Short mmCIF file of C-alpha atoms in Angstrom, two decimals:
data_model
loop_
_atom_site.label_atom_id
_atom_site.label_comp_id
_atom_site.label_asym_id
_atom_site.label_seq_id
_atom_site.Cartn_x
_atom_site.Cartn_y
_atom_site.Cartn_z
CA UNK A 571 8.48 -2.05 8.41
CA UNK A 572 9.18 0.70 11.12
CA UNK A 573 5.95 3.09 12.22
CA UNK A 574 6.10 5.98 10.45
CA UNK A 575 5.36 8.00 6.84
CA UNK A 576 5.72 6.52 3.88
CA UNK A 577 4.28 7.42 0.36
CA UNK A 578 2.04 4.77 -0.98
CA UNK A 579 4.21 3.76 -3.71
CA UNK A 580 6.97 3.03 -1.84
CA UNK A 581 4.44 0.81 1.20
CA UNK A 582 3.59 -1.14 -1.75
CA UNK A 583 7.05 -2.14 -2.74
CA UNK A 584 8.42 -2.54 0.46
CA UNK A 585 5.27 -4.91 1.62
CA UNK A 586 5.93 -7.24 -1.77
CA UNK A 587 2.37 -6.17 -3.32
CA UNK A 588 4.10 -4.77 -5.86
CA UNK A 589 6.78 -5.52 -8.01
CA UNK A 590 7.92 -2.20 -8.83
CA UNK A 591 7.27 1.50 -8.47
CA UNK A 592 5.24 1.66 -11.95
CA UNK A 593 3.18 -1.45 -11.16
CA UNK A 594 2.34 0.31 -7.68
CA UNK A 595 1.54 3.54 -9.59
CA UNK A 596 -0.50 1.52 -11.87
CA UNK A 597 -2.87 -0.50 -9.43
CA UNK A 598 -3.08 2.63 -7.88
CA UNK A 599 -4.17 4.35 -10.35
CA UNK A 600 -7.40 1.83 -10.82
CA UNK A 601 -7.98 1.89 -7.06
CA UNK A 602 -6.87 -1.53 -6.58
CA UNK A 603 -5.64 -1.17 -3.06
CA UNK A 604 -7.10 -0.76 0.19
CA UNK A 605 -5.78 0.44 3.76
CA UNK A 606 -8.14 -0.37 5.98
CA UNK A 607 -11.04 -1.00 3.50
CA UNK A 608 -10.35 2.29 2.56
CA UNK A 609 -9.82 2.48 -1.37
CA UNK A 610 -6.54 4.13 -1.69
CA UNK A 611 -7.10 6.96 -4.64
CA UNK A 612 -4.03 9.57 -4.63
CA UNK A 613 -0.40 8.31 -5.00
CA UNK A 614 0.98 11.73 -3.04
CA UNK A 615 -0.80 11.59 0.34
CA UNK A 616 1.65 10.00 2.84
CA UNK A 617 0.44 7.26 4.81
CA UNK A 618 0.85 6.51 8.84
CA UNK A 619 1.99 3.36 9.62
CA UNK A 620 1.24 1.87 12.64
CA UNK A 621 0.87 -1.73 14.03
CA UNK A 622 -2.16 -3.41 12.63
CA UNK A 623 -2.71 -1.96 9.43
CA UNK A 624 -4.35 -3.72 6.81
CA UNK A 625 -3.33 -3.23 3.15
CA UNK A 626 -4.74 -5.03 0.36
CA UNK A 627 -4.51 -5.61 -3.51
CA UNK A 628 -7.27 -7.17 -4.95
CA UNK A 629 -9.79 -9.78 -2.86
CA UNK A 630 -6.86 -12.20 -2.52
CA UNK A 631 -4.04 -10.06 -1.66
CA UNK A 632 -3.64 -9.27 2.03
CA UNK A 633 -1.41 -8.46 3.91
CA UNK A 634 -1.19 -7.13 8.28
CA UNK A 635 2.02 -4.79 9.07
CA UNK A 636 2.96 -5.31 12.51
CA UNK A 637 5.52 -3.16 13.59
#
């Protein structure tokens, strides 16, 4: 990935943690990701990317974006 905005949906499908745009929307929806430890709640609010970032789905899921 390149630093930069992206909506959440579309992080999640370009990192692999989601299949699709509805399964994104979906896990979501029942605040089963986290950037940073932060739960992620709101599918419209753009998110900075920048090297380091955690994002996770789940306990098992993780992933670090280095750019």
């Amino acid at each position: 990935l390149h630093k930069g905005s992206y909506s959440p949906i579309d992080l999640l499908v370009k990192t692999r943690l989601a299949s699709s745009k509805s399964e994104a929307r979906r896990l979501i929806e029942q605040k089963g990701i986290r950037i940073n430890g932060q739960a992620l709640t709101s599918q419209k609010v753009p998110i900075e990317v920048s090297d380091g970032i955690i994002v996770a789905k789940g306990k098992k899921d993780i992933i670090k974006i280095s750019c």
